[in-house]
mmCIF file of C-alpha atoms in Angstrom:
data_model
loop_
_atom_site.group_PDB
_atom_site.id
_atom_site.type_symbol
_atom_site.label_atom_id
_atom_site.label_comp_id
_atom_site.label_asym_id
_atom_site.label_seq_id
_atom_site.Cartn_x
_atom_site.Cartn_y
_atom_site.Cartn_z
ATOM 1 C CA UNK A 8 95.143 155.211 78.994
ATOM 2 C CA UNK A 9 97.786 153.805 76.876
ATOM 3 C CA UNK A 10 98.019 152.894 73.432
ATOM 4 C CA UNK A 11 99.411 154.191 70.296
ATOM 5 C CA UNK A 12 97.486 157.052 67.789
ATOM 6 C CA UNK A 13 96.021 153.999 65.569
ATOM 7 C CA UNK A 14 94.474 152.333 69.329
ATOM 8 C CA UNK A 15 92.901 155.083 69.823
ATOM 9 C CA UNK A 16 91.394 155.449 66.335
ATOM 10 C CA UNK A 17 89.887 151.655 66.923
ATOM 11 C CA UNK A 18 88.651 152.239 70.116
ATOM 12 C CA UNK A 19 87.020 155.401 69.273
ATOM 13 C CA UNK A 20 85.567 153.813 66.040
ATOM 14 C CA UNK A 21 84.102 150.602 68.655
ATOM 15 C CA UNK A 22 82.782 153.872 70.470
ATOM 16 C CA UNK A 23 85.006 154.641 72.925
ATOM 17 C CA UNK A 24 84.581 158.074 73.913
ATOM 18 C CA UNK A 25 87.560 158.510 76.056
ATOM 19 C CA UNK A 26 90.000 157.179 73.168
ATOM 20 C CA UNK A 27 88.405 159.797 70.904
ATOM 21 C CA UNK A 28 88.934 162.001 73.918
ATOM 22 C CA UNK A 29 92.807 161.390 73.680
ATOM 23 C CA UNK A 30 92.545 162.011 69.802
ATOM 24 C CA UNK A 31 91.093 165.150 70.611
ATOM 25 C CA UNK A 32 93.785 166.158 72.971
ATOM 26 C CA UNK A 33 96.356 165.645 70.400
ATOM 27 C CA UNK A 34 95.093 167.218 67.646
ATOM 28 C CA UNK A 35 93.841 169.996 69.675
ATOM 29 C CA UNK A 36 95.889 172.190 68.714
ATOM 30 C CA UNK A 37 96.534 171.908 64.584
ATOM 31 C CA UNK A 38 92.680 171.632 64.299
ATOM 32 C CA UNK A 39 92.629 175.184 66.371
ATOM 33 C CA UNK A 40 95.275 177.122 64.515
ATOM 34 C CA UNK A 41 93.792 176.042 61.270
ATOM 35 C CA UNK A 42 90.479 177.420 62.559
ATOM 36 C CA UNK A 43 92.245 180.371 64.249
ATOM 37 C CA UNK A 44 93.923 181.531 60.594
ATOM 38 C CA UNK A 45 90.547 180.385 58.976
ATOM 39 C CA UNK A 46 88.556 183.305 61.150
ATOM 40 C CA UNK A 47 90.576 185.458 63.075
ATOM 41 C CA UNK A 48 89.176 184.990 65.863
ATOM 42 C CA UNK A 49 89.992 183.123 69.148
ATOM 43 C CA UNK A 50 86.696 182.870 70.255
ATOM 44 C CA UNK A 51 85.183 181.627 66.924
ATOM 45 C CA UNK A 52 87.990 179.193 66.771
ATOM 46 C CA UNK A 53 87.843 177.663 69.444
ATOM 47 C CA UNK A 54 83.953 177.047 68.609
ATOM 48 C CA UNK A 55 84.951 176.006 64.911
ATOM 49 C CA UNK A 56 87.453 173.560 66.173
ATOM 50 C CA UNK A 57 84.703 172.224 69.085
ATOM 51 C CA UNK A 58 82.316 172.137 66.205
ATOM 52 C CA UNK A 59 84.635 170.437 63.820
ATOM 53 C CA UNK A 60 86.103 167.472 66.292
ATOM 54 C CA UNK A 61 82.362 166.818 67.180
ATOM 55 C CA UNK A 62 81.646 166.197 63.457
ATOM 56 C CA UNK A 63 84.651 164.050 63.057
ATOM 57 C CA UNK A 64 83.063 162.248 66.267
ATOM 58 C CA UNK A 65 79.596 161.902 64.008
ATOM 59 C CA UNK A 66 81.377 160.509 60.691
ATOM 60 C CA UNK A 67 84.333 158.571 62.459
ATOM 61 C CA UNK A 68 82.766 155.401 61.440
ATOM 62 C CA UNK A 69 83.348 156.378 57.457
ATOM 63 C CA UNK A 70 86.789 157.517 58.423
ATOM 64 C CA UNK A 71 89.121 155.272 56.410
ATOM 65 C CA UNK A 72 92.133 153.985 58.117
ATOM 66 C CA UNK A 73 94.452 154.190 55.434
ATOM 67 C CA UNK A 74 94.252 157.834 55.160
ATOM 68 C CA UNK A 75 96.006 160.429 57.680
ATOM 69 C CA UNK A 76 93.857 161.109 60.434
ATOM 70 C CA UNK A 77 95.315 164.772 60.716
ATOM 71 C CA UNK A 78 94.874 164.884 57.459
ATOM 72 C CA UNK A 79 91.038 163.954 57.670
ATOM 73 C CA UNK A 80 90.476 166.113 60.552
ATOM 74 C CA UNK A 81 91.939 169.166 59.118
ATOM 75 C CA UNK A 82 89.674 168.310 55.970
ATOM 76 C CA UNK A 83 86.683 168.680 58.253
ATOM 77 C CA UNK A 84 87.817 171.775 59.995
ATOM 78 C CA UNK A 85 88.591 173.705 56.619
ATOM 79 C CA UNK A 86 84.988 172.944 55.146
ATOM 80 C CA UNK A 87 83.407 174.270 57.982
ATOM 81 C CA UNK A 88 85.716 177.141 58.416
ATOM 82 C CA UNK A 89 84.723 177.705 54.494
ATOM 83 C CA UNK A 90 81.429 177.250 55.466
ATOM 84 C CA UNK A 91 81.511 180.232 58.234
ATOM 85 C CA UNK A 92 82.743 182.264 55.772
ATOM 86 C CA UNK A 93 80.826 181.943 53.296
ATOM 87 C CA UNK A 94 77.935 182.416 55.608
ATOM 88 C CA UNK A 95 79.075 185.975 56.910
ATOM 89 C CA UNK A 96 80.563 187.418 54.170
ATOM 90 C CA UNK A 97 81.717 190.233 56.385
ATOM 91 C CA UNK A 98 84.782 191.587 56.907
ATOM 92 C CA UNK A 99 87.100 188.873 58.957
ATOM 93 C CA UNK A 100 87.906 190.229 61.824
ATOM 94 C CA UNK A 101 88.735 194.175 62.951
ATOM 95 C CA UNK A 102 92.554 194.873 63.017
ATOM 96 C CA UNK A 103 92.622 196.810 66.206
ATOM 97 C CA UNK A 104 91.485 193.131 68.168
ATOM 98 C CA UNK A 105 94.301 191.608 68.998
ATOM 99 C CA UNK A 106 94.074 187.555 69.540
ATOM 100 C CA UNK A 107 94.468 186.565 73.374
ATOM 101 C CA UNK A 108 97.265 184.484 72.618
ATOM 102 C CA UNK A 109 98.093 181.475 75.031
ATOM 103 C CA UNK A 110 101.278 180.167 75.835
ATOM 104 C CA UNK A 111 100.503 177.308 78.037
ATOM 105 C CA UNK A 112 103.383 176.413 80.973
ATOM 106 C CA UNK A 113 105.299 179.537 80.827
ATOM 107 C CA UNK A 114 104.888 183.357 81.432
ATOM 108 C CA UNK A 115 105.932 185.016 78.273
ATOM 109 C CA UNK A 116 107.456 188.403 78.118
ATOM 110 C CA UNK A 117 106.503 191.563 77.191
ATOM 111 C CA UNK A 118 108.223 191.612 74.188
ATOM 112 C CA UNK A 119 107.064 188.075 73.357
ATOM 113 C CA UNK A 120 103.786 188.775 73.763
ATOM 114 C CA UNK A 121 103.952 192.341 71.630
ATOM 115 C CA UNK A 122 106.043 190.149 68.799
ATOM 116 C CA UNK A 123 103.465 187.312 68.550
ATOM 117 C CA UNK A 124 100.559 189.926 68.173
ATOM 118 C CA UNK A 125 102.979 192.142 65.564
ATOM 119 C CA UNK A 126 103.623 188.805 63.739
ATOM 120 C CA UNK A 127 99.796 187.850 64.071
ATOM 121 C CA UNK A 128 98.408 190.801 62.821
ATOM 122 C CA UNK A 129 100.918 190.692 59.940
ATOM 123 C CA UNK A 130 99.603 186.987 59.294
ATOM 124 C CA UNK A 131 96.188 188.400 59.510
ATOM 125 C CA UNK A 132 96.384 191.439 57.233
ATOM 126 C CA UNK A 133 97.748 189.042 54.830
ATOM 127 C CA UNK A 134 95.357 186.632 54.717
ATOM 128 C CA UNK A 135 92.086 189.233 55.430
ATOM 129 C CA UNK A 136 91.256 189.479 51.654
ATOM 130 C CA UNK A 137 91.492 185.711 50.482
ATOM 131 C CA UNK A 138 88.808 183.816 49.407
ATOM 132 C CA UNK A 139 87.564 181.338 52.074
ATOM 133 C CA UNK A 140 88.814 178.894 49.649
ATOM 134 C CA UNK A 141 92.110 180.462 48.853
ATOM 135 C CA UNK A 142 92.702 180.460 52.569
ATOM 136 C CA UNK A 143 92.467 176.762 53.234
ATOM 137 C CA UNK A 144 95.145 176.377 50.546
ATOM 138 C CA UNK A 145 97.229 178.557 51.559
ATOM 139 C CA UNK A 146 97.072 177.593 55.214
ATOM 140 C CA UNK A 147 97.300 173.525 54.520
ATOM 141 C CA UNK A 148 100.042 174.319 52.409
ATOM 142 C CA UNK A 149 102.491 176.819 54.502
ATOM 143 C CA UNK A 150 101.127 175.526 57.669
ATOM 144 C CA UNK A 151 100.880 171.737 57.105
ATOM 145 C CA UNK A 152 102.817 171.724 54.181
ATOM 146 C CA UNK A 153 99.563 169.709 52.326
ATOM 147 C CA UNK A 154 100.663 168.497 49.083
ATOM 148 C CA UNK A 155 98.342 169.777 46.458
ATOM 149 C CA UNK A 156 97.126 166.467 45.758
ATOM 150 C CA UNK A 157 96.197 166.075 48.978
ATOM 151 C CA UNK A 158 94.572 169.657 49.012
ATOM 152 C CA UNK A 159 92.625 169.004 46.189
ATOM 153 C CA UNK A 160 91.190 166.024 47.833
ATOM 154 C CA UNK A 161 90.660 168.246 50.669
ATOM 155 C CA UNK A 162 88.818 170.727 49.611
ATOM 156 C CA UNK A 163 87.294 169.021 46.483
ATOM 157 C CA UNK A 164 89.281 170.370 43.855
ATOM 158 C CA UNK A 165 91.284 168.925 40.671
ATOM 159 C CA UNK A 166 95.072 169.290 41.379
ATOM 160 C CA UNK A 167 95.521 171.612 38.323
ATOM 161 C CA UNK A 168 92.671 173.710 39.925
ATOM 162 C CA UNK A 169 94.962 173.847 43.574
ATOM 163 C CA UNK A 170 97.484 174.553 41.298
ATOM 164 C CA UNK A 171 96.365 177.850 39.758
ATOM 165 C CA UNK A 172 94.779 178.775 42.433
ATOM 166 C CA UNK A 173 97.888 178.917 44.884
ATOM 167 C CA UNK A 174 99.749 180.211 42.093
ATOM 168 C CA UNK A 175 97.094 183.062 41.880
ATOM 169 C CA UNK A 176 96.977 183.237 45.392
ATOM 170 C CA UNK A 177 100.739 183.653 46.028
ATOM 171 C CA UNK A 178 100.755 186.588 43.391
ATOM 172 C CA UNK A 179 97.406 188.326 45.950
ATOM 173 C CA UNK A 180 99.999 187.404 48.931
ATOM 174 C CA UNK A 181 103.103 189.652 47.268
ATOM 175 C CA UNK A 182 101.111 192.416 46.491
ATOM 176 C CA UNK A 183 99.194 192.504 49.435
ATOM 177 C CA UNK A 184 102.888 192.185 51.331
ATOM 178 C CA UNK A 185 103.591 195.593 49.157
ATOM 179 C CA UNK A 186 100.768 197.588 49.126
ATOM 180 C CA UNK A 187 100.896 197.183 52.775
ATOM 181 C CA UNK A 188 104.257 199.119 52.979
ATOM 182 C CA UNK A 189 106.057 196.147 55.234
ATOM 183 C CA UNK A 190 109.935 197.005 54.466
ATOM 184 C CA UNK A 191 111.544 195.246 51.819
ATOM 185 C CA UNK A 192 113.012 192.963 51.626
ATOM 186 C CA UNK A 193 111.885 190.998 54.230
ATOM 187 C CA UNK A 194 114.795 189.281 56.481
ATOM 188 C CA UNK A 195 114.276 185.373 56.254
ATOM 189 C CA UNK A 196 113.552 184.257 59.550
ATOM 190 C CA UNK A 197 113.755 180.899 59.946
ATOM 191 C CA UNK A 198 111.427 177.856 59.145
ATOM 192 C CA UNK A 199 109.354 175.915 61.403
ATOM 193 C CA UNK A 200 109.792 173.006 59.024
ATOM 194 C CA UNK A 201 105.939 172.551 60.020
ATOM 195 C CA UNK A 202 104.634 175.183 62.527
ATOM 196 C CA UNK A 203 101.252 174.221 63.320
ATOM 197 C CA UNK A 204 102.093 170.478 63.752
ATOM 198 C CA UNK B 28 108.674 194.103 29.362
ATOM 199 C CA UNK B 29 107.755 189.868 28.658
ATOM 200 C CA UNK B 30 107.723 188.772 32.432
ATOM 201 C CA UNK B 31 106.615 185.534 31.473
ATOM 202 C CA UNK B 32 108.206 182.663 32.427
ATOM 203 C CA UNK B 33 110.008 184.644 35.240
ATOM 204 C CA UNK B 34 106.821 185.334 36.964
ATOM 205 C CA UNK B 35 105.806 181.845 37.449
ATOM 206 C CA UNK B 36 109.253 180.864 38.162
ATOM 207 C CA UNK B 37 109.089 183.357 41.070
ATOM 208 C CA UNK B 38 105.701 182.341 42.686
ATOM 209 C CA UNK B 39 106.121 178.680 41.950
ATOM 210 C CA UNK B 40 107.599 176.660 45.176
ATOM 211 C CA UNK B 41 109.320 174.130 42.588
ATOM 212 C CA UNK B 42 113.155 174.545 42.516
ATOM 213 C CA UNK B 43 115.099 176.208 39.565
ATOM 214 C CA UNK B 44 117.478 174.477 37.531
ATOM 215 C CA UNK B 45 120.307 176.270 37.392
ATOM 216 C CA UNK B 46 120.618 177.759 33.971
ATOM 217 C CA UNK B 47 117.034 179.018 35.131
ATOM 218 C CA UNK B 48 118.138 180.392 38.303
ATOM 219 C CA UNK B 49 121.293 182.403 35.562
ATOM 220 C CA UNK B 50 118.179 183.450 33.822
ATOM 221 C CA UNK B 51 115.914 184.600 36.224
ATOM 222 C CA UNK B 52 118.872 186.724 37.891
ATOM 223 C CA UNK B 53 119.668 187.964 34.525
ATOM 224 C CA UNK B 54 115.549 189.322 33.855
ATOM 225 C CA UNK B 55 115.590 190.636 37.564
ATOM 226 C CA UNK B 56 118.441 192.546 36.984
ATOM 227 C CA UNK B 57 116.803 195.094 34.584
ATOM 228 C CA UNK B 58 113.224 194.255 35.732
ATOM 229 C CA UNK B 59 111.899 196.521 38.729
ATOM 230 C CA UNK B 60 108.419 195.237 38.665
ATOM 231 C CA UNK B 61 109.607 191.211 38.932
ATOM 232 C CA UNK B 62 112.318 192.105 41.640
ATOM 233 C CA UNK B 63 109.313 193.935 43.438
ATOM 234 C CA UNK B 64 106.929 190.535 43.088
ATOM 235 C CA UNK B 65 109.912 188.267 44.362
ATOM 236 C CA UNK B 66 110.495 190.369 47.171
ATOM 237 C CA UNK B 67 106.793 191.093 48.098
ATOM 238 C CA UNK B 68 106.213 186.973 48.040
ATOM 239 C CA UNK B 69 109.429 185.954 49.583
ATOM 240 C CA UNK B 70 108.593 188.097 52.505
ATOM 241 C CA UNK B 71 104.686 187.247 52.660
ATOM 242 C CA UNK B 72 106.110 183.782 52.753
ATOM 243 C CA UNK B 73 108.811 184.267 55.176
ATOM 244 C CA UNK B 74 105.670 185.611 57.344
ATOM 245 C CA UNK B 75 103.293 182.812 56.577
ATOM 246 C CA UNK B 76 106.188 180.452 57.267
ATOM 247 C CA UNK B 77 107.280 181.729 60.327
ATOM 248 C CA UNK B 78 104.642 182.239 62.923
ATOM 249 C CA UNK B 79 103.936 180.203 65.335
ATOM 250 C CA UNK B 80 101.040 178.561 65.361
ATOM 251 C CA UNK B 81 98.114 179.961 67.536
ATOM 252 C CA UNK B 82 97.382 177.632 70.495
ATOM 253 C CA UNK B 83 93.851 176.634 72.185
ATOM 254 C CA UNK B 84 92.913 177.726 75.523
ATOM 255 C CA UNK B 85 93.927 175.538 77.920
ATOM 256 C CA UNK B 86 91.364 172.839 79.060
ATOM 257 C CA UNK B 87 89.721 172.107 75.286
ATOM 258 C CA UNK B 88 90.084 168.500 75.332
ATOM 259 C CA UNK B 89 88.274 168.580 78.628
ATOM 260 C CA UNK B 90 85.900 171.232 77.457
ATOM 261 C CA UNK B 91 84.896 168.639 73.756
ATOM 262 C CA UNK B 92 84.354 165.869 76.660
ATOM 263 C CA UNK B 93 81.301 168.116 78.414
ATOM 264 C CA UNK B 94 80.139 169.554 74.942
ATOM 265 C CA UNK B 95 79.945 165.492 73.777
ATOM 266 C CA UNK B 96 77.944 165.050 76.725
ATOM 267 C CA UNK B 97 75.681 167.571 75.969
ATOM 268 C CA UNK B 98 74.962 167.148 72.733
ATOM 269 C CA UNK B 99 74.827 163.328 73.203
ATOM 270 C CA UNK B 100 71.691 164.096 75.655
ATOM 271 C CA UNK B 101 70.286 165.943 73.659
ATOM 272 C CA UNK B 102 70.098 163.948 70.710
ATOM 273 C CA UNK B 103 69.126 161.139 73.028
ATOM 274 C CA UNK B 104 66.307 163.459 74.043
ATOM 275 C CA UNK B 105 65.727 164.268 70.137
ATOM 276 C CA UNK B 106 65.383 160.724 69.493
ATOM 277 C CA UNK B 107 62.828 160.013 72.677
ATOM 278 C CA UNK B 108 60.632 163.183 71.259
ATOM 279 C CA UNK B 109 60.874 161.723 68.101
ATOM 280 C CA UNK B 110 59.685 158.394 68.573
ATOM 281 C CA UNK B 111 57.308 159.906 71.123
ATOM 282 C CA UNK B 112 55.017 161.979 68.909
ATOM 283 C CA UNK B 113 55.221 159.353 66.027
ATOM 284 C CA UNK B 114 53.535 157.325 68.186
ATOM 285 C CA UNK B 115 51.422 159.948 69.862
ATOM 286 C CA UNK B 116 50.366 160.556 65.701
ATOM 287 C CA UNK B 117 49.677 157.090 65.116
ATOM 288 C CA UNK B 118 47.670 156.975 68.374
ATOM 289 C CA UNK B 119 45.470 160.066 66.876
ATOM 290 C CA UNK B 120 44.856 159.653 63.701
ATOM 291 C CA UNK B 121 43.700 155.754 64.832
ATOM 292 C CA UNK B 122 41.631 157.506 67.080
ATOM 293 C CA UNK B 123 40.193 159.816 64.503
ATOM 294 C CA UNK B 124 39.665 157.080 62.105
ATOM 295 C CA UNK B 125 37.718 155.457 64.392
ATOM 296 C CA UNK B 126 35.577 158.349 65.762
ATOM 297 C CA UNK B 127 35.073 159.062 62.209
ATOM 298 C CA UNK B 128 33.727 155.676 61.994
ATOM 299 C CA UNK B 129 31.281 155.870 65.064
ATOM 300 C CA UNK B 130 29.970 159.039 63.906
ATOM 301 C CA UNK B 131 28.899 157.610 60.237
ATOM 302 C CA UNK B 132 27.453 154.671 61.195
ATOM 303 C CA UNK B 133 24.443 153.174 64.140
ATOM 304 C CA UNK B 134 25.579 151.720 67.167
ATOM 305 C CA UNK B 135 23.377 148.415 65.791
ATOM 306 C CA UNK B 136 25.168 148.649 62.218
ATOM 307 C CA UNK B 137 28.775 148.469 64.036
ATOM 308 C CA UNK B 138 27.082 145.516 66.385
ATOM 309 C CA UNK B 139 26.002 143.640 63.610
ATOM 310 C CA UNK B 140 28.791 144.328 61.654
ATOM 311 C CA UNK B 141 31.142 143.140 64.329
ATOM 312 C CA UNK B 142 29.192 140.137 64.626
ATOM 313 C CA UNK B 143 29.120 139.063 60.588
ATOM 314 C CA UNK B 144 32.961 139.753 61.169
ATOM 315 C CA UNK B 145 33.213 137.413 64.175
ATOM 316 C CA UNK B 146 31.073 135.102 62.115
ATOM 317 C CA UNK B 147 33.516 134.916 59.219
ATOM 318 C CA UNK B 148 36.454 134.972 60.902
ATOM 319 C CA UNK B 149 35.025 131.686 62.953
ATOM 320 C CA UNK B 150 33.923 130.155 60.008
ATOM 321 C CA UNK B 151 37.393 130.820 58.242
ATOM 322 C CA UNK B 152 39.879 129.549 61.297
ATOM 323 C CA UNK B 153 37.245 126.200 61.351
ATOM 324 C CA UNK B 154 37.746 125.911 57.617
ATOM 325 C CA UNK B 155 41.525 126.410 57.831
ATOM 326 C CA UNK B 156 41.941 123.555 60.878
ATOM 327 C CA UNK B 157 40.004 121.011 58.713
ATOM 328 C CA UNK B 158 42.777 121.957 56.322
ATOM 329 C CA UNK B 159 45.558 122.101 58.638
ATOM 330 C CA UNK B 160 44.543 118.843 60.381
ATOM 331 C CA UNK B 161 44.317 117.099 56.787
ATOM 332 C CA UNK B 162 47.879 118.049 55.769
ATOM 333 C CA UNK B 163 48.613 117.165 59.707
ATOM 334 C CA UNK B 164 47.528 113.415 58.672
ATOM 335 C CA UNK B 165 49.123 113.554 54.924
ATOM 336 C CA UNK B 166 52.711 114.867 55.518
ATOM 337 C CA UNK B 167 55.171 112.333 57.767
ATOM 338 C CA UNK B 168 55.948 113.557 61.172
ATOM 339 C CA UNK B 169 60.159 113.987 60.339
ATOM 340 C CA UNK B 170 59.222 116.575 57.353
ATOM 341 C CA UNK B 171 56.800 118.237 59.866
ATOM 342 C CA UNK B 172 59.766 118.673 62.971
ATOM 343 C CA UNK B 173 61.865 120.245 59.798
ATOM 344 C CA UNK B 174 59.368 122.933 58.788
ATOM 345 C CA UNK B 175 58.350 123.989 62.666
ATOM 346 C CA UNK B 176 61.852 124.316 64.125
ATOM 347 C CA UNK B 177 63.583 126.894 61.739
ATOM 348 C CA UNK B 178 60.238 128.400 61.555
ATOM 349 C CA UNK B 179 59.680 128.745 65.054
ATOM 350 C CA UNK B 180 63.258 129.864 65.516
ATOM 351 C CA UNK B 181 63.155 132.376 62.587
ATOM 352 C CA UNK B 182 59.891 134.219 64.647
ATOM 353 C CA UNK B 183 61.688 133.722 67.938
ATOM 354 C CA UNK B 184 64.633 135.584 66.494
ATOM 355 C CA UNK B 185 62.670 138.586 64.685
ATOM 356 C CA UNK B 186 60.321 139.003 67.396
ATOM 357 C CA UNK B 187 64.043 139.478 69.832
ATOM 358 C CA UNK B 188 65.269 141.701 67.196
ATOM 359 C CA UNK B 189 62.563 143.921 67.353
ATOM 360 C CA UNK B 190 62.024 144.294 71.320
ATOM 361 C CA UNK B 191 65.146 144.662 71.126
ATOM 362 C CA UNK B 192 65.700 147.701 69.101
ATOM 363 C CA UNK B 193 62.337 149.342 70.809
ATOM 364 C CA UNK B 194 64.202 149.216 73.882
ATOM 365 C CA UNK B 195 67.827 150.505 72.660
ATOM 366 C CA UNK B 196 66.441 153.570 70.783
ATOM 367 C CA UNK B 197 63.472 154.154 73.582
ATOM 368 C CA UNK B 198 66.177 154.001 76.736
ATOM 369 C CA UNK B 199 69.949 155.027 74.616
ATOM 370 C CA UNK B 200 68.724 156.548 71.836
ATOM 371 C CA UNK B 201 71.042 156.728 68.332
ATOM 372 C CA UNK B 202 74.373 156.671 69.326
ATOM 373 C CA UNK B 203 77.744 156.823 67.958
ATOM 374 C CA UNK B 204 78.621 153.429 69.518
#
């Protein structure tokens, strides 16, 4: 099937369920990772991101063209990521499960495979303590790189309220980075520009 | 110690002037606690920044198109129940209205009232042609054509309408589409 991102959005509005199909497949995987730093967890992930592409499925027809589709979709995912959270209130996830990562069309190394799960449990210890709300800023905004405007429409918030609460947030992040006795200071590595994308 | 702007200035992702970035150097210099913050965020977001971002397991695009399925029948299904014990209510409670009926009154007082009905409803449709056939004569035939054809049509068109939505939410139930 051919067609550009904004034919696919048409047809899938007029119903077609294999041009939602190819939205699906190429959003896959920004929808998952937000879910995946949302919960922890692979396996409740992969359901959260399931659950969240079916509900953009159910409201595509009040989807409004002018606005980022990502950016709509990732909306969706982070209020029902919130949503799980809120619901548990449990501890996220236990730090001796380690992620089955996936690395699709190669066979990664040892090493690889014992860095990614260092660097994910690092992500994860960070991010264990937020606020399910905290979280989704945090992620849309060193993930996606979000504006805050665009957070706060997001996640229903002023801008001055995404404001403070990064800035409170970032302040949670340092000391969390210290208290957890990770050497200091930390080398730079270099920037995805925008990872998840 | 007054950490204050320097804090902000260190956890905000706005860029420094540079007489701010000479003053912020300046406070960190003597100031363990701000150097620790700086360091503590600059390597949380160094982390944050740098991993790579987790992937699905292969085959999810394939694995939303059965899930759709699924939950497309069974809202379909949802919809049939639905519609299926409305009507098996409305079937009931007819039924109890009119057993409650029977029971309350003689089989001769539900003959005879049937038969006053029948009565009246005769004498009424008579009374109503008489009327009917009077206008019939009164109005010219051109001003008659104009009332019957977009009335006709307008019945012919609701009467579609409803069949056929009765047979799109009986066979496809609600649907994205």
């Amino acid at each position: 099937m051919g067609g550009t991102e904004a034919d696919w959005i048409r047809q899938a509005m007029q119903g077609d369920d294999d041009a939602f199909t190819l939205l699906v497949e190429s959003y896959q995987r920004p929808v998952y990772n937000l879910c995946y730093r949302m919960l922890g967890d692979p396996q409740e992930a992969e359901d959260a991101a399931q659950e969240s592409f079916w509900r953009a499925y159910q409201a595509l027809r009040r989807y409004d063209p002018q606005r980022s589709f990502l950016t709509w979709l990732l909306s969706i995912a982070a209020h029902h990521c919130i949503d799980l959270q809120r619901r548990r209130r449990l501890p996220l996830v236990s730090m001796d499960v380690l992620p089955e990562e996936v690395i699709p069309d190669s066979i990664p190394s040892p090493e690889k495979v014992v860095a990614v799960q260092l660097e994910n449990e690092q992500v994860r210890s960070l991010l264990d303590g937020l606020p399910a709300q905290d979280r989704a800023a945090i992620i849309l905004r060193y993930w996606y790189d979000v504006p805050d405007e665009e957070i706060g429409h997001m996640l229903g918030m002023t801008v001055s309220a995404v404001k403070s609460r990064l800035f409170r947030t970032r302040k949670a992040l340092a000391k969390s980075w210290l208290d957890s006795g990770h050497p200091l200071p930390f080398p730079e590595k270099e920037e995805h520009g925008t990872p998840a994308l | 110690m007054e950490h204050q702007p320097f804090e902000t200035w260190i956890l905000e992702d706005t860029p420094l002037s540079a007489a701010q970035e000479r003053e912020l150097h300046s406070h960190l210099a003597g100031c363990a606690a701000c150097q620790e913050l700086r360091s503590g965020w600059q390597s949380a977001r160094a982390t944050l920044r740098s991993a790579a971002p987790a992937d699905p397991q292969p085959g999810f695009a394939r694995r939303f198109q059965s899930g759709l399925a699924e939950r497309k029948a069974r809202q379909q299904l949802q919809v049939r129940r639905t519609v299926l014990g409305l009507s098996a209510g409305a079937l009931l409670v007819g039924a109890l209205i009119v057993a409650a009926f029977l029971l309350r009154t003689s089989p001769a007082g539900i003959l005879a009232g049937l038969l006053g009905t029948a009565l009246a409803l005769l004498t009424t449709i008579t009374t109503l042609q008489g009327i009917l056939r009077t206008w019939l004569n009164v109005l010219p035939p051109s001003l008659l054509l104009a009332v019957w054809i977009p009335l006709s049509t307008g019945f012919a068109i609701l009467i579609a309408g409803w069949v056929f939505s009765l047979w799109r939410v009986s066979t496809q139930g609600a649907t994205n589409s």
